CSV table of C-alpha atoms in Angstrom, one decimal:
chain,number,residue,atom,x,y,z
A,1,UNK,CA,6.4,17.1,9.4
A,2,UNK,CA,4.6,16.9,12.8
A,3,UNK,CA,1.5,14.7,13.0
A,4,UNK,CA,-0.8,13.6,15.8
A,5,UNK,CA,-1.3,10.0,14.8
A,6,UNK,CA,1.6,9.0,12.5
A,7,UNK,CA,5.4,9.2,12.4
A,8,UNK,CA,7.4,9.9,9.3
A,9,UNK,CA,11.1,9.5,8.6
A,10,UNK,CA,13.6,9.4,5.7
A,11,UNK,CA,16.6,7.2,5.2
A,12,UNK,CA,18.4,7.6,2.0
A,13,UNK,CA,15.9,7.0,-0.9
A,14,UNK,CA,13.3,5.5,1.4
A,15,UNK,CA,10.4,7.2,3.1
A,16,UNK,CA,8.9,5.6,6.3
A,17,UNK,CA,5.4,6.1,7.6
A,18,UNK,CA,4.4,4.6,10.9
A,19,UNK,CA,0.8,4.7,12.2
A,20,UNK,CA,1.2,5.6,15.8
A,21,UNK,CA,-2.0,5.0,17.9
A,22,UNK,CA,-0.8,2.1,20.1
A,23,UNK,CA,-3.5,2.4,22.7
A,24,UNK,CA,-6.1,1.9,19.8
A,25,UNK,CA,-4.0,-0.8,18.1
A,26,UNK,CA,-3.4,1.8,15.4
A,27,UNK,CA,-7.0,1.9,14.4
A,28,UNK,CA,-7.9,4.3,11.5
A,29,UNK,CA,-9.9,7.4,12.3
A,30,UNK,CA,-10.7,10.4,10.1
A,31,UNK,CA,-7.7,12.3,11.4
A,32,UNK,CA,-5.3,9.5,10.8
A,33,UNK,CA,-6.6,9.0,7.2
A,34,UNK,CA,-6.1,12.7,6.5
A,35,UNK,CA,-2.6,12.6,7.9
A,36,UNK,CA,-1.7,9.6,5.9
A,37,UNK,CA,-2.8,11.3,2.7
A,38,UNK,CA,-0.6,14.3,3.5
A,39,UNK,CA,2.4,12.1,4.3
A,40,UNK,CA,2.1,10.0,1.2
A,41,UNK,CA,1.7,13.1,-1.0
A,42,UNK,CA,4.7,14.7,0.5
A,43,UNK,CA,6.9,11.7,-0.1
A,44,UNK,CA,5.5,11.2,-3.6
A,45,UNK,CA,6.3,14.8,-4.4
A,46,UNK,CA,9.9,14.5,-3.1
A,47,UNK,CA,11.9,13.2,-6.1
A,48,UNK,CA,14.6,12.0,-3.7
A,49,UNK,CA,12.2,9.4,-2.3
A,50,UNK,CA,12.0,6.3,-4.5
A,51,UNK,CA,10.1,3.9,-2.2
A,52,UNK,CA,7.7,4.3,0.7
A,53,UNK,CA,7.4,1.7,3.6
A,54,UNK,CA,4.3,1.9,5.8
A,55,UNK,CA,3.9,0.0,9.1
A,56,UNK,CA,2.3,0.2,12.5
A,57,UNK,CA,3.8,1.1,15.8
A,58,UNK,CA,4.5,-1.6,18.4
A,59,UNK,CA,4.5,-5.4,18.0
A,60,UNK,CA,0.7,-6.1,18.1
A,61,UNK,CA,-0.9,-4.4,15.2
A,62,UNK,CA,-0.3,-2.9,11.7
A,63,UNK,CA,-3.8,-1.5,11.8
A,64,UNK,CA,-6.5,-3.4,13.8
A,65,UNK,CA,-9.4,-1.8,11.8
A,66,UNK,CA,-11.3,1.4,11.6
A,67,UNK,CA,-12.2,3.4,14.7
A,68,UNK,CA,-15.8,2.2,15.0
A,69,UNK,CA,-16.7,4.8,17.6
A,70,UNK,CA,-16.5,7.5,14.9
A,71,UNK,CA,-19.2,6.1,12.7
A,72,UNK,CA,-21.4,3.9,14.9
A,73,UNK,CA,-24.3,6.3,14.6
A,74,UNK,CA,-23.8,7.4,10.9
A,75,UNK,CA,-26.8,7.6,8.5
A,76,UNK,CA,-26.8,6.1,5.1
A,77,UNK,CA,-25.6,9.3,3.5
A,78,UNK,CA,-22.8,9.7,6.1
A,79,UNK,CA,-21.7,6.1,5.6
A,80,UNK,CA,-21.6,6.5,1.8
A,81,UNK,CA,-19.5,9.7,2.1
A,82,UNK,CA,-17.2,8.0,4.6
A,83,UNK,CA,-16.3,5.2,2.1
A,84,UNK,CA,-16.2,7.5,-0.9
A,85,UNK,CA,-13.9,10.1,0.7
A,86,UNK,CA,-11.7,7.4,2.3
A,87,UNK,CA,-11.1,5.6,-0.9
A,88,UNK,CA,-10.5,8.8,-2.8
A,89,UNK,CA,-7.9,10.4,-0.4
A,90,UNK,CA,-6.1,7.3,0.8
A,91,UNK,CA,-6.8,3.8,-0.5
A,92,UNK,CA,-7.2,4.5,-4.2
A,93,UNK,CA,-4.6,7.3,-3.8
A,94,UNK,CA,-2.0,4.8,-2.6
A,95,UNK,CA,-2.8,2.2,-5.2
A,96,UNK,CA,-2.2,4.8,-8.0
A,97,UNK,CA,0.8,6.5,-6.4
A,98,UNK,CA,3.8,6.8,-8.7
A,99,UNK,CA,6.1,5.9,-5.8
A,100,UNK,CA,6.1,2.2,-4.9
A,101,UNK,CA,4.6,1.5,-1.5
A,102,UNK,CA,5.5,-1.6,0.6
A,103,UNK,CA,3.2,-2.5,3.5
A,104,UNK,CA,5.2,-4.0,6.4
A,105,UNK,CA,2.4,-5.9,8.3
A,106,UNK,CA,3.8,-6.2,11.8
A,107,UNK,CA,0.6,-7.6,13.5
A,108,UNK,CA,-3.1,-7.5,13.2
A,109,UNK,CA,-4.3,-6.1,9.8
A,110,UNK,CA,-8.1,-6.2,10.1
A,111,UNK,CA,-10.8,-4.4,8.3
A,112,UNK,CA,-9.5,-1.0,7.2
A,113,UNK,CA,-6.0,-2.2,8.2
A,114,UNK,CA,-6.1,-5.0,5.7
A,115,UNK,CA,-7.6,-2.7,3.1
A,116,UNK,CA,-4.8,-0.2,3.7
A,117,UNK,CA,-2.2,-3.0,3.2
A,118,UNK,CA,-3.9,-4.2,0.1
A,119,UNK,CA,-3.8,-0.7,-1.4
A,120,UNK,CA,0.0,-0.9,-1.2
A,121,UNK,CA,1.8,-2.3,-4.2
A,122,UNK,CA,2.9,-5.4,-2.3
A,123,UNK,CA,3.0,-6.7,1.3
A,124,UNK,CA,5.5,-8.3,3.7
A,125,UNK,CA,4.2,-9.8,7.0
A,126,UNK,CA,5.7,-10.8,10.3
A,127,UNK,CA,5.0,-14.3,11.6
A,128,UNK,CA,2.6,-13.1,14.2
A,129,UNK,CA,0.4,-11.1,11.7
A,130,UNK,CA,-3.3,-12.0,11.4
A,131,UNK,CA,-5.4,-10.7,8.6
A,132,UNK,CA,-9.1,-10.5,7.9
A,133,UNK,CA,-12.2,-8.4,7.0
A,134,UNK,CA,-14.6,-8.8,9.9
A,135,UNK,CA,-17.0,-6.1,8.9
A,136,UNK,CA,-20.1,-8.4,8.4
A,137,UNK,CA,-19.9,-9.3,12.1
A,138,UNK,CA,-20.8,-5.6,12.6
A,139,UNK,CA,-23.6,-5.6,10.1
A,140,UNK,CA,-21.7,-3.8,7.4
A,141,UNK,CA,-19.3,-4.7,4.6
A,142,UNK,CA,-15.8,-3.6,3.8
A,143,UNK,CA,-16.0,0.0,2.4
A,144,UNK,CA,-12.4,1.0,1.7
A,145,UNK,CA,-11.9,-1.3,-1.4
A,146,UNK,CA,-11.8,-4.6,0.4
A,147,UNK,CA,-14.5,-6.3,-1.7
A,148,UNK,CA,-12.5,-5.4,-4.8
A,149,UNK,CA,-8.8,-5.8,-3.9
A,150,UNK,CA,-9.1,-9.0,-1.9
A,151,UNK,CA,-10.6,-11.1,-4.8
A,152,UNK,CA,-7.9,-9.7,-7.1
A,153,UNK,CA,-5.2,-11.0,-4.8
A,154,UNK,CA,-6.6,-14.3,-3.5
A,155,UNK,CA,-9.5,-15.2,-5.9
A,156,UNK,CA,-13.2,-14.8,-5.6
A,157,UNK,CA,-13.9,-17.9,-3.6
A,158,UNK,CA,-11.3,-17.4,-0.8
A,159,UNK,CA,-12.2,-13.7,-0.7
A,160,UNK,CA,-15.9,-14.4,-0.2
A,161,UNK,CA,-15.0,-17.0,2.5
A,162,UNK,CA,-12.9,-14.5,4.4
A,163,UNK,CA,-15.6,-11.8,4.1
A,164,UNK,CA,-18.6,-13.9,4.9
A,165,UNK,CA,-17.0,-15.8,7.8
A,166,UNK,CA,-15.4,-12.6,9.2
A,167,UNK,CA,-12.5,-14.9,10.2
A,168,UNK,CA,-8.8,-14.2,10.3
A,169,UNK,CA,-6.0,-16.0,8.5
A,170,UNK,CA,-2.4,-16.4,9.6
A,171,UNK,CA,0.6,-14.9,7.9
A,172,UNK,CA,1.5,-18.2,6.4
A,173,UNK,CA,-2.0,-18.7,5.0
A,174,UNK,CA,-1.8,-15.2,3.6
A,175,UNK,CA,1.4,-16.1,1.8
A,176,UNK,CA,0.0,-19.3,0.5
A,177,UNK,CA,-3.0,-17.4,-1.0
A,178,UNK,CA,-0.8,-14.7,-2.5
A,179,UNK,CA,-2.0,-11.9,-0.2
A,180,UNK,CA,1.6,-11.3,1.1
A,181,UNK,CA,4.9,-11.8,-0.7
A,182,UNK,CA,7.0,-12.8,2.2
A,183,UNK,CA,6.7,-13.9,5.9
A,184,UNK,CA,9.6,-13.3,8.3
A,185,UNK,CA,10.2,-13.0,12.0
A,186,UNK,CA,9.2,-9.6,13.3
A,187,UNK,CA,12.8,-8.5,13.9
A,188,UNK,CA,13.5,-9.2,10.2
A,189,UNK,CA,10.4,-7.4,8.9
A,190,UNK,CA,11.7,-3.9,8.3
A,191,UNK,CA,15.2,-5.1,7.3
A,192,UNK,CA,13.7,-7.2,4.5
A,193,UNK,CA,11.4,-4.4,3.4
A,194,UNK,CA,14.4,-2.0,3.3
A,195,UNK,CA,16.4,-4.6,1.3
A,196,UNK,CA,13.5,-4.9,-1.2
A,197,UNK,CA,13.2,-1.1,-1.3
A,198,UNK,CA,16.9,-0.7,-2.0
A,199,UNK,CA,16.6,-3.1,-5.0
A,200,UNK,CA,13.7,-1.1,-6.3
A,201,UNK,CA,15.4,2.3,-5.8
A,202,UNK,CA,18.2,1.3,-8.1
A,203,UNK,CA,15.8,1.2,-11.1
A,204,UNK,CA,14.1,3.9,-13.1
A,205,UNK,CA,11.4,5.6,-11.1
A,206,UNK,CA,9.9,6.9,-14.3
A,207,UNK,CA,9.6,3.3,-15.7
A,208,UNK,CA,8.2,2.0,-12.3
A,209,UNK,CA,5.5,4.7,-12.3
A,210,UNK,CA,4.5,3.6,-15.8
A,211,UNK,CA,4.5,0.0,-14.8
A,212,UNK,CA,2.2,0.8,-11.8
A,213,UNK,CA,-0.2,2.6,-14.2
A,214,UNK,CA,-0.2,-0.3,-16.7
A,215,UNK,CA,-0.8,-3.0,-14.1
A,216,UNK,CA,-3.5,-1.1,-12.3
A,217,UNK,CA,-5.3,-0.5,-15.6
A,218,UNK,CA,-6.1,-4.3,-15.8
A,219,UNK,CA,-8.3,-3.9,-12.7
A,220,UNK,CA,-10.1,-0.8,-13.9
A,221,UNK,CA,-13.6,-1.1,-15.4
A,222,UNK,CA,-13.8,-0.3,-19.1
A,223,UNK,CA,-10.1,0.2,-19.5
A,224,UNK,CA,-8.0,-2.0,-21.8
A,225,UNK,CA,-4.9,-2.8,-19.8
A,226,UNK,CA,-3.0,-4.0,-22.8
A,227,UNK,CA,-3.6,-0.7,-24.6
A,228,UNK,CA,-2.4,1.2,-21.5
A,229,UNK,CA,0.8,-1.0,-21.5
A,230,UNK,CA,1.4,-0.3,-25.2
A,231,UNK,CA,1.0,3.5,-24.5
A,232,UNK,CA,3.2,3.5,-21.5
A,233,UNK,CA,5.8,1.4,-23.2
A,234,UNK,CA,5.9,3.9,-26.1
A,235,UNK,CA,6.1,6.9,-23.8
A,236,UNK,CA,9.1,5.3,-22.0
A,237,UNK,CA,11.1,5.7,-25.2
A,238,UNK,CA,11.0,9.5,-24.8
A,239,UNK,CA,12.4,9.6,-21.3
A,240,UNK,CA,15.9,10.4,-20.0
A,241,UNK,CA,15.8,7.2,-18.0
A,242,UNK,CA,15.4,5.2,-21.2
A,243,UNK,CA,18.3,6.9,-22.8
A,244,UNK,CA,20.4,6.4,-19.7
A,245,UNK,CA,19.3,2.7,-19.1
A,246,UNK,CA,20.0,1.6,-22.7
A,247,UNK,CA,23.2,3.5,-23.0
A,248,UNK,CA,24.5,2.0,-19.7
A,249,UNK,CA,23.6,-1.5,-20.9
A,250,UNK,CA,25.5,-1.0,-24.2
A,251,UNK,CA,28.4,0.5,-22.3
A,252,UNK,CA,28.3,-2.4,-19.8
A,253,UNK,CA,28.0,-0.1,-16.8
A,254,UNK,CA,25.5,0.5,-14.0
A,255,UNK,CA,22.9,3.1,-15.0
A,256,UNK,CA,22.6,6.3,-13.0
A,257,UNK,CA,18.9,7.2,-13.0
A,258,UNK,CA,18.3,10.8,-11.9
């Protein structure tokens, strides 16, 4: 696939997406969001891809925010549509994707960049990474799910502190607060993400998709997450992967999930 603002690659069972706007510190604009949606959908539809890793180009930024020049003069209606469409085609889309997504945060992850990382299923950061939601310093609030996902990950108090102060936290602080799973030197960032992806890819993609659905249900209004877990647990019994996994266990061999 040829894109203007992102790069894609495949290695084995892993799909790689790199946001490639280095002169803009990989800031998100409308075109980039649309291209990201296409890339994620293509990898998710490819049954040979079992994990997706997303990162930014260069050594300075994962995504340093949204491209403010695109919406500085928007009306109320245009601002509302910007957030609604962005959440629909990218941020909510990633969170609910059947294929696991790992965010490799290789530098600044600010505003929409942190919101993009939080939409992934989990995050790994390099030691130089800085994270924050600085929107209130511009007279606006996070609009791509930041006010919802950040409290889920770090708690209400810390989330409100970060949002209201518009300040950045270090990678180590992010790890201590549960915002990222691991912190490593930048040269080790993608190798660790690949190692984690390899572990994931050995397991049942069908079961992983069901687990994603069940976990996300806990954070969805008016949805009983326990009920969704029960449903998805039961559905798993009717899959080929369940038959293969249990048979392999009883036969004391490694399962071969198709």
